Amino acid sequence: DLAPPRVPGSRARGAQQEPDAGGQHRPRQVDEEEEAEAQGRTEDAEAALQRARKAAPSAPRPLALTGQRFLRQAQPALALAAWDTLRERHQAAFLLVAGDYAAAAAGSGAVDAARAALESTFAQLPALELLQALGRLDGEADGLPRLLAHLQHNPTLSAALLMLEEPPERWPADTWPALRTAVARAAKPLQRYRCAACGFEAQHFL
């Protein structure tokens, strides 16, 4: 979810907004939209979302929901436009819809523009969500080399697990060294020297 969990009693009486991602505010109309959507009241949900956008034009949650609504209505170009605004204003929040962004691009014939946008964002925020979205646009041929490059520069277990989900016969060259580096880096903080006499443990040999 784009919004943090609510804390009972945290909202002041009469307040219409609560904190959202990135220090922004979550308009109360977002709650109304979600409730109406869950009850199948589509028109009420749409009206609540429009009020939310008007109340907080730069808040991430309404932008994300607007794109999702457009995608459900088979209007991928409009979904992309809403999410592009979200991506430009709230990169961290955009990560939650990056996969849908790639799907909308594929459905609207805007793959090249979406790839360029994702690559630009990835250069600023090298997140796996963006890498996976790029993989959906690249296909198998280009996705794994891009993943390997990320793994080599950011040897994390999350990136390693993504690579391990692929059959080894499809791995690019130099994949094994990158995987070993990621595992070694993750294991290093857990490694300890233990004194046989007193049981004292230290990360470095004394």
PDB file of C-alpha atoms in Angstrom:
ATOM      1  CA  ASP A   1       0.000   0.000   0.000  1.00  0.00           C
ATOM      2  CA  LEU A   2       1.191   3.518  -0.641  1.00  0.00           C
ATOM      3  CA  ALA A   3      -0.036   4.765   2.713  1.00  0.00           C
ATOM      4  CA  PRO A   4       1.345   3.778   6.137  1.00  0.00           C
ATOM      5  CA  PRO A   5      -0.966   1.922   8.521  1.00  0.00           C
ATOM      6  CA  ARG A   6      -3.275   4.121  10.513  1.00  0.00           C
ATOM      7  CA  VAL A   7      -2.724   4.582  14.224  1.00  0.00           C
ATOM      8  CA  PRO A   8      -6.002   4.725  16.158  1.00  0.00           C
ATOM      9  CA  GLY A   9      -6.620   8.193  17.478  1.00  0.00           C
ATOM     10  CA  SER A  10      -3.822   9.715  15.432  1.00  0.00           C
ATOM     11  CA  ARG A  11      -6.138  11.834  13.258  1.00  0.00           C
ATOM     12  CA  ALA A  12      -7.182  15.113  14.829  1.00  0.00           C
ATOM     13  CA  ARG A  13     -10.888  15.817  15.032  1.00  0.00           C
ATOM     14  CA  GLY A  14     -12.091  17.488  11.869  1.00  0.00           C
ATOM     15  CA  ALA A  15      -8.901  16.755   9.931  1.00  0.00           C
ATOM     16  CA  GLN A  16      -9.406  15.678   6.335  1.00  0.00           C
ATOM     17  CA  GLN A  17      -5.976  14.274   5.567  1.00  0.00           C
ATOM     18  CA  GLU A  18      -3.496  11.833   7.050  1.00  0.00           C
ATOM     19  CA  PRO A  19       0.175  11.193   6.246  1.00  0.00           C
ATOM     20  CA  ASP A  20       0.912   9.428   2.977  1.00  0.00           C
ATOM     21  CA  ALA A  21       4.132   8.206   1.395  1.00  0.00           C
ATOM     22  CA  GLY A  22       6.954  10.683   1.098  1.00  0.00           C
ATOM     23  CA  GLY A  23       5.640  12.999   3.811  1.00  0.00           C
ATOM     24  CA  GLN A  24       2.643  13.980   1.699  1.00  0.00           C
ATOM     25  CA  HIS A  25      -0.969  13.790   2.820  1.00  0.00           C
ATOM     26  CA  ARG A  26      -3.517  11.116   2.081  1.00  0.00           C
ATOM     27  CA  PRO A  27      -6.842  12.813   1.352  1.00  0.00           C
ATOM     28  CA  ARG A  28      -9.812  11.324   3.176  1.00  0.00           C
ATOM     29  CA  GLN A  29     -11.509  11.054  -0.220  1.00  0.00           C
ATOM     30  CA  VAL A  30      -9.097   8.205  -0.981  1.00  0.00           C
ATOM     31  CA  ASP A  31     -10.771   6.178   1.781  1.00  0.00           C
ATOM     32  CA  GLU A  32     -14.137   7.019   0.273  1.00  0.00           C
ATOM     33  CA  GLU A  33     -12.941   5.894  -3.168  1.00  0.00           C
ATOM     34  CA  GLU A  34     -11.624   2.589  -1.848  1.00  0.00           C
ATOM     35  CA  GLU A  35     -14.816   1.909   0.094  1.00  0.00           C
ATOM     36  CA  ALA A  36     -17.013   2.706  -2.888  1.00  0.00           C
ATOM     37  CA  GLU A  37     -14.851   0.593  -5.190  1.00  0.00           C
ATOM     38  CA  ALA A  38     -15.025  -2.367  -2.797  1.00  0.00           C
ATOM     39  CA  GLN A  39     -18.816  -2.081  -2.756  1.00  0.00           C
ATOM     40  CA  GLY A  40     -19.061  -1.901  -6.527  1.00  0.00           C
ATOM     41  CA  ARG A  41     -20.240   1.723  -6.590  1.00  0.00           C
ATOM     42  CA  THR A  42     -18.118   2.704  -9.562  1.00  0.00           C
ATOM     43  CA  GLU A  43     -19.532   6.167 -10.116  1.00  0.00           C
ATOM     44  CA  ASP A  44     -19.162   7.089  -6.445  1.00  0.00           C
ATOM     45  CA  ALA A  45     -15.594   5.796  -6.486  1.00  0.00           C
ATOM     46  CA  GLU A  46     -14.778   7.869  -9.543  1.00  0.00           C
ATOM     47  CA  ALA A  47     -16.284  10.994  -7.962  1.00  0.00           C
ATOM     48  CA  ALA A  48     -14.356  10.431  -4.717  1.00  0.00           C
ATOM     49  CA  LEU A  49     -11.117   9.990  -6.632  1.00  0.00           C
ATOM     50  CA  GLN A  50     -11.693  13.236  -8.510  1.00  0.00           C
ATOM     51  CA  ARG A  51     -12.280  15.012  -5.197  1.00  0.00           C
ATOM     52  CA  ALA A  52      -9.073  13.489  -3.839  1.00  0.00           C
ATOM     53  CA  ARG A  53      -7.091  14.762  -6.820  1.00  0.00           C
ATOM     54  CA  LYS A  54      -8.581  18.224  -6.325  1.00  0.00           C
ATOM     55  CA  ALA A  55      -7.907  18.236  -2.574  1.00  0.00           C
ATOM     56  CA  ALA A  56      -4.280  17.107  -2.907  1.00  0.00           C
ATOM     57  CA  PRO A  57      -3.070  17.310  -6.528  1.00  0.00           C
ATOM     58  CA  SER A  58       0.467  16.182  -5.677  1.00  0.00           C
ATOM     59  CA  ALA A  59      -0.357  13.369  -3.236  1.00  0.00           C
ATOM     60  CA  PRO A  60       0.943  10.004  -4.495  1.00  0.00           C
ATOM     61  CA  ARG A  61      -2.000   7.789  -3.590  1.00  0.00           C
ATOM     62  CA  PRO A  62      -4.629   9.510  -5.787  1.00  0.00           C
ATOM     63  CA  LEU A  63      -2.199   9.535  -8.714  1.00  0.00           C
ATOM     64  CA  ALA A  64      -1.554   5.822  -8.331  1.00  0.00           C
ATOM     65  CA  LEU A  65      -5.264   5.034  -8.069  1.00  0.00           C
ATOM     66  CA  THR A  66      -6.065   7.204 -11.074  1.00  0.00           C
ATOM     67  CA  GLY A  67      -3.660   5.214 -13.227  1.00  0.00           C
ATOM     68  CA  GLN A  68      -5.071   1.922 -11.992  1.00  0.00           C
ATOM     69  CA  ARG A  69      -8.610   3.062 -12.735  1.00  0.00           C
ATOM     70  CA  PHE A  70      -7.669   4.080 -16.268  1.00  0.00           C
ATOM     71  CA  LEU A  71      -5.956   0.718 -16.801  1.00  0.00           C
ATOM     72  CA  ARG A  72      -9.076  -1.151 -15.669  1.00  0.00           C
ATOM     73  CA  GLN A  73     -11.076   0.950 -18.111  1.00  0.00           C
ATOM     74  CA  ALA A  74      -8.786  -0.157 -20.961  1.00  0.00           C
ATOM     75  CA  GLN A  75      -7.286   3.311 -21.332  1.00  0.00           C
ATOM     76  CA  PRO A  76      -3.566   2.539 -20.963  1.00  0.00           C
ATOM     77  CA  ALA A  77      -2.395   5.844 -22.464  1.00  0.00           C
ATOM     78  CA  LEU A  78      -4.224   7.782 -19.747  1.00  0.00           C
ATOM     79  CA  ALA A  79      -2.897   5.389 -17.116  1.00  0.00           C
ATOM     80  CA  LEU A  80       0.650   6.068 -18.306  1.00  0.00           C
ATOM     81  CA  ALA A  81       0.073   9.816 -18.135  1.00  0.00           C
ATOM     82  CA  ALA A  82      -1.100   9.591 -14.517  1.00  0.00           C
ATOM     83  CA  TRP A  83       1.795   7.347 -13.541  1.00  0.00           C
ATOM     84  CA  ASP A  84       4.311   9.547 -15.334  1.00  0.00           C
ATOM     85  CA  THR A  85       3.213  12.373 -13.073  1.00  0.00           C
ATOM     86  CA  LEU A  86       3.609  10.047 -10.081  1.00  0.00           C
ATOM     87  CA  ARG A  87       7.051   8.948 -11.296  1.00  0.00           C
ATOM     88  CA  GLU A  88       8.242  12.520 -11.705  1.00  0.00           C
ATOM     89  CA  ARG A  89       6.987  13.642  -8.296  1.00  0.00           C
ATOM     90  CA  HIS A  90       7.301  10.550  -6.106  1.00  0.00           C
ATOM     91  CA  GLN A  91       9.812   8.015  -7.388  1.00  0.00           C
ATOM     92  CA  ALA A  92       9.589   5.779  -4.307  1.00  0.00           C
ATOM     93  CA  ALA A  93       5.805   5.570  -4.564  1.00  0.00           C
ATOM     94  CA  PHE A  94       6.041   4.883  -8.290  1.00  0.00           C
ATOM     95  CA  LEU A  95       7.870   1.634  -7.538  1.00  0.00           C
ATOM     96  CA  LEU A  96       4.573   0.131  -6.376  1.00  0.00           C
ATOM     97  CA  VAL A  97       3.003   0.560  -9.833  1.00  0.00           C
ATOM     98  CA  ALA A  98       6.108   0.034 -11.978  1.00  0.00           C
ATOM     99  CA  GLY A  99       4.901  -3.379 -13.127  1.00  0.00           C
ATOM    100  CA  ASP A 100       1.492  -1.998 -14.094  1.00  0.00           C
ATOM    101  CA  TYR A 101       3.279   0.854 -15.876  1.00  0.00           C
ATOM    102  CA  ALA A 102       5.123  -1.663 -18.058  1.00  0.00           C
ATOM    103  CA  ALA A 103       1.887  -3.552 -18.733  1.00  0.00           C
ATOM    104  CA  ALA A 104       0.133  -0.335 -19.768  1.00  0.00           C
ATOM    105  CA  ALA A 105       3.015   0.572 -22.068  1.00  0.00           C
ATOM    106  CA  ALA A 106       2.877  -2.830 -23.732  1.00  0.00           C
ATOM    107  CA  GLY A 107      -0.868  -2.443 -24.223  1.00  0.00           C
ATOM    108  CA  SER A 108      -0.683   1.025 -25.724  1.00  0.00           C
ATOM    109  CA  GLY A 109       2.285   0.648 -28.064  1.00  0.00           C
ATOM    110  CA  ALA A 110       4.354   3.071 -25.990  1.00  0.00           C
ATOM    111  CA  VAL A 111       7.117   0.601 -25.152  1.00  0.00           C
ATOM    112  CA  ASP A 112      10.023   2.751 -26.332  1.00  0.00           C
ATOM    113  CA  ALA A 113       8.881   5.840 -24.428  1.00  0.00           C
ATOM    114  CA  ALA A 114       8.162   3.797 -21.300  1.00  0.00           C
ATOM    115  CA  ARG A 115      11.547   2.079 -21.493  1.00  0.00           C
ATOM    116  CA  ALA A 116      13.305   5.447 -21.724  1.00  0.00           C
ATOM    117  CA  ALA A 117      11.303   6.744 -18.747  1.00  0.00           C
ATOM    118  CA  LEU A 118      12.072   3.665 -16.664  1.00  0.00           C
ATOM    119  CA  GLU A 119      15.757   3.773 -17.567  1.00  0.00           C
ATOM    120  CA  SER A 120      15.948   7.428 -16.571  1.00  0.00           C
ATOM    121  CA  THR A 121      14.290   6.692 -13.233  1.00  0.00           C
ATOM    122  CA  PHE A 122      16.446   3.605 -12.690  1.00  0.00           C
ATOM    123  CA  ALA A 123      19.595   5.721 -13.151  1.00  0.00           C
ATOM    124  CA  GLN A 124      18.449   7.832 -10.207  1.00  0.00           C
ATOM    125  CA  LEU A 125      16.877   5.057  -8.150  1.00  0.00           C
ATOM    126  CA  PRO A 126      18.316   1.595  -8.967  1.00  0.00           C
ATOM    127  CA  ALA A 127      15.445  -0.418  -7.534  1.00  0.00           C
ATOM    128  CA  LEU A 128      14.560  -3.986  -8.408  1.00  0.00           C
ATOM    129  CA  GLU A 129      10.951  -3.015  -9.107  1.00  0.00           C
ATOM    130  CA  LEU A 130      12.164  -0.832 -11.965  1.00  0.00           C
ATOM    131  CA  LEU A 131      14.476  -3.567 -13.165  1.00  0.00           C
ATOM    132  CA  GLN A 132      11.594  -6.041 -13.275  1.00  0.00           C
ATOM    133  CA  ALA A 133       9.427  -3.538 -15.145  1.00  0.00           C
ATOM    134  CA  LEU A 134      12.203  -3.037 -17.679  1.00  0.00           C
ATOM    135  CA  GLY A 135      12.483  -6.797 -17.999  1.00  0.00           C
ATOM    136  CA  ARG A 136       8.838  -6.983 -19.025  1.00  0.00           C
ATOM    137  CA  LEU A 137       9.533  -4.506 -21.807  1.00  0.00           C
ATOM    138  CA  ASP A 138      12.907  -5.939 -22.842  1.00  0.00           C
ATOM    139  CA  GLY A 139      11.929  -9.584 -23.016  1.00  0.00           C
ATOM    140  CA  GLU A 140      14.249 -12.459 -22.245  1.00  0.00           C
ATOM    141  CA  ALA A 141      16.987 -11.394 -24.633  1.00  0.00           C
ATOM    142  CA  ASP A 142      17.882  -8.146 -22.861  1.00  0.00           C
ATOM    143  CA  GLY A 143      16.414  -8.637 -19.407  1.00  0.00           C
ATOM    144  CA  LEU A 144      19.046 -10.975 -17.961  1.00  0.00           C
ATOM    145  CA  PRO A 145      22.107  -8.952 -19.049  1.00  0.00           C
ATOM    146  CA  ARG A 146      20.518  -5.915 -17.450  1.00  0.00           C
ATOM    147  CA  LEU A 147      19.869  -7.912 -14.275  1.00  0.00           C
ATOM    148  CA  LEU A 148      23.461  -9.159 -14.237  1.00  0.00           C
ATOM    149  CA  ALA A 149      24.801  -5.621 -14.579  1.00  0.00           C
ATOM    150  CA  HIS A 150      22.649  -4.579 -11.626  1.00  0.00           C
ATOM    151  CA  LEU A 151      23.803  -7.581  -9.587  1.00  0.00           C
ATOM    152  CA  GLN A 152      27.439  -6.753 -10.275  1.00  0.00           C
ATOM    153  CA  HIS A 153      27.010  -3.150  -9.121  1.00  0.00           C
ATOM    154  CA  ASN A 154      24.554  -3.933  -6.317  1.00  0.00           C
ATOM    155  CA  PRO A 155      25.376  -7.448  -5.034  1.00  0.00           C
ATOM    156  CA  THR A 156      22.292  -7.954  -2.873  1.00  0.00           C
ATOM    157  CA  LEU A 157      20.449 -11.150  -2.040  1.00  0.00           C
ATOM    158  CA  SER A 158      17.265  -9.747  -3.589  1.00  0.00           C
ATOM    159  CA  ALA A 159      18.989  -9.302  -6.939  1.00  0.00           C
ATOM    160  CA  ALA A 160      20.627 -12.718  -6.596  1.00  0.00           C
ATOM    161  CA  LEU A 161      17.258 -14.352  -5.945  1.00  0.00           C
ATOM    162  CA  LEU A 162      15.843 -12.807  -9.117  1.00  0.00           C
ATOM    163  CA  MET A 163      18.685 -14.329 -11.097  1.00  0.00           C
ATOM    164  CA  LEU A 164      18.280 -17.695  -9.374  1.00  0.00           C
ATOM    165  CA  GLU A 165      14.666 -17.794 -10.530  1.00  0.00           C
ATOM    166  CA  GLU A 166      15.953 -18.125 -14.089  1.00  0.00           C
ATOM    167  CA  PRO A 167      17.276 -21.441 -15.475  1.00  0.00           C
ATOM    168  CA  PRO A 168      21.114 -21.521 -15.203  1.00  0.00           C
ATOM    169  CA  GLU A 169      21.450 -22.361 -18.890  1.00  0.00           C
ATOM    170  CA  ARG A 170      20.049 -18.895 -19.672  1.00  0.00           C
ATOM    171  CA  TRP A 171      22.437 -17.015 -17.395  1.00  0.00           C
ATOM    172  CA  PRO A 172      24.897 -14.646 -19.067  1.00  0.00           C
ATOM    173  CA  ALA A 173      28.606 -15.188 -18.598  1.00  0.00           C
ATOM    174  CA  ASP A 174      30.047 -14.049 -15.243  1.00  0.00           C
ATOM    175  CA  THR A 175      26.793 -14.758 -13.435  1.00  0.00           C
ATOM    176  CA  TRP A 176      28.339 -17.204 -10.950  1.00  0.00           C
ATOM    177  CA  PRO A 177      30.987 -14.737  -9.684  1.00  0.00           C
ATOM    178  CA  ALA A 178      28.310 -12.093  -9.211  1.00  0.00           C
ATOM    179  CA  LEU A 179      26.134 -14.529  -7.249  1.00  0.00           C
ATOM    180  CA  ARG A 180      29.068 -15.557  -5.050  1.00  0.00           C
ATOM    181  CA  THR A 181      29.854 -11.915  -4.330  1.00  0.00           C
ATOM    182  CA  ALA A 182      26.256 -11.251  -3.301  1.00  0.00           C
ATOM    183  CA  VAL A 183      26.184 -14.261  -0.966  1.00  0.00           C
ATOM    184  CA  ALA A 184      29.582 -13.430   0.548  1.00  0.00           C
ATOM    185  CA  ARG A 185      28.545  -9.842   1.150  1.00  0.00           C
ATOM    186  CA  ALA A 186      25.324 -10.911   2.855  1.00  0.00           C
ATOM    187  CA  ALA A 187      27.122 -13.507   4.990  1.00  0.00           C
ATOM    188  CA  LYS A 188      29.986 -11.279   6.137  1.00  0.00           C
ATOM    189  CA  PRO A 189      28.122  -9.548   9.003  1.00  0.00           C
ATOM    190  CA  LEU A 190      27.176 -12.984  10.354  1.00  0.00           C
ATOM    191  CA  GLN A 191      30.724 -14.320  10.442  1.00  0.00           C
ATOM    192  CA  ARG A 192      32.319 -14.372  13.906  1.00  0.00           C
ATOM    193  CA  TYR A 193      35.564 -15.482  15.521  1.00  0.00           C
ATOM    194  CA  ARG A 194      34.939 -17.375  18.753  1.00  0.00           C
ATOM    195  CA  CYS A 195      37.412 -17.828  21.573  1.00  0.00           C
ATOM    196  CA  ALA A 196      37.555 -21.515  22.551  1.00  0.00           C
ATOM    197  CA  ALA A 197      38.524 -20.642  26.128  1.00  0.00           C
ATOM    198  CA  CYS A 198      35.993 -17.964  27.106  1.00  0.00           C
ATOM    199  CA  GLY A 199      33.417 -18.049  24.324  1.00  0.00           C
ATOM    200  CA  PHE A 200      33.917 -14.376  23.384  1.00  0.00           C
ATOM    201  CA  GLU A 201      32.870 -13.595  19.826  1.00  0.00           C
ATOM    202  CA  ALA A 202      34.173 -10.854  17.543  1.00  0.00           C
ATOM    203  CA  GLN A 203      33.732  -9.982  13.887  1.00  0.00           C
ATOM    204  CA  HIS A 204      37.473  -9.468  13.467  1.00  0.00           C
ATOM    205  CA  PHE A 205      40.350 -11.632  14.663  1.00  0.00           C
ATOM    206  CA  LEU A 206      42.003 -10.009  17.699  1.00  0.00           C
TER     207      LEU A 206
END
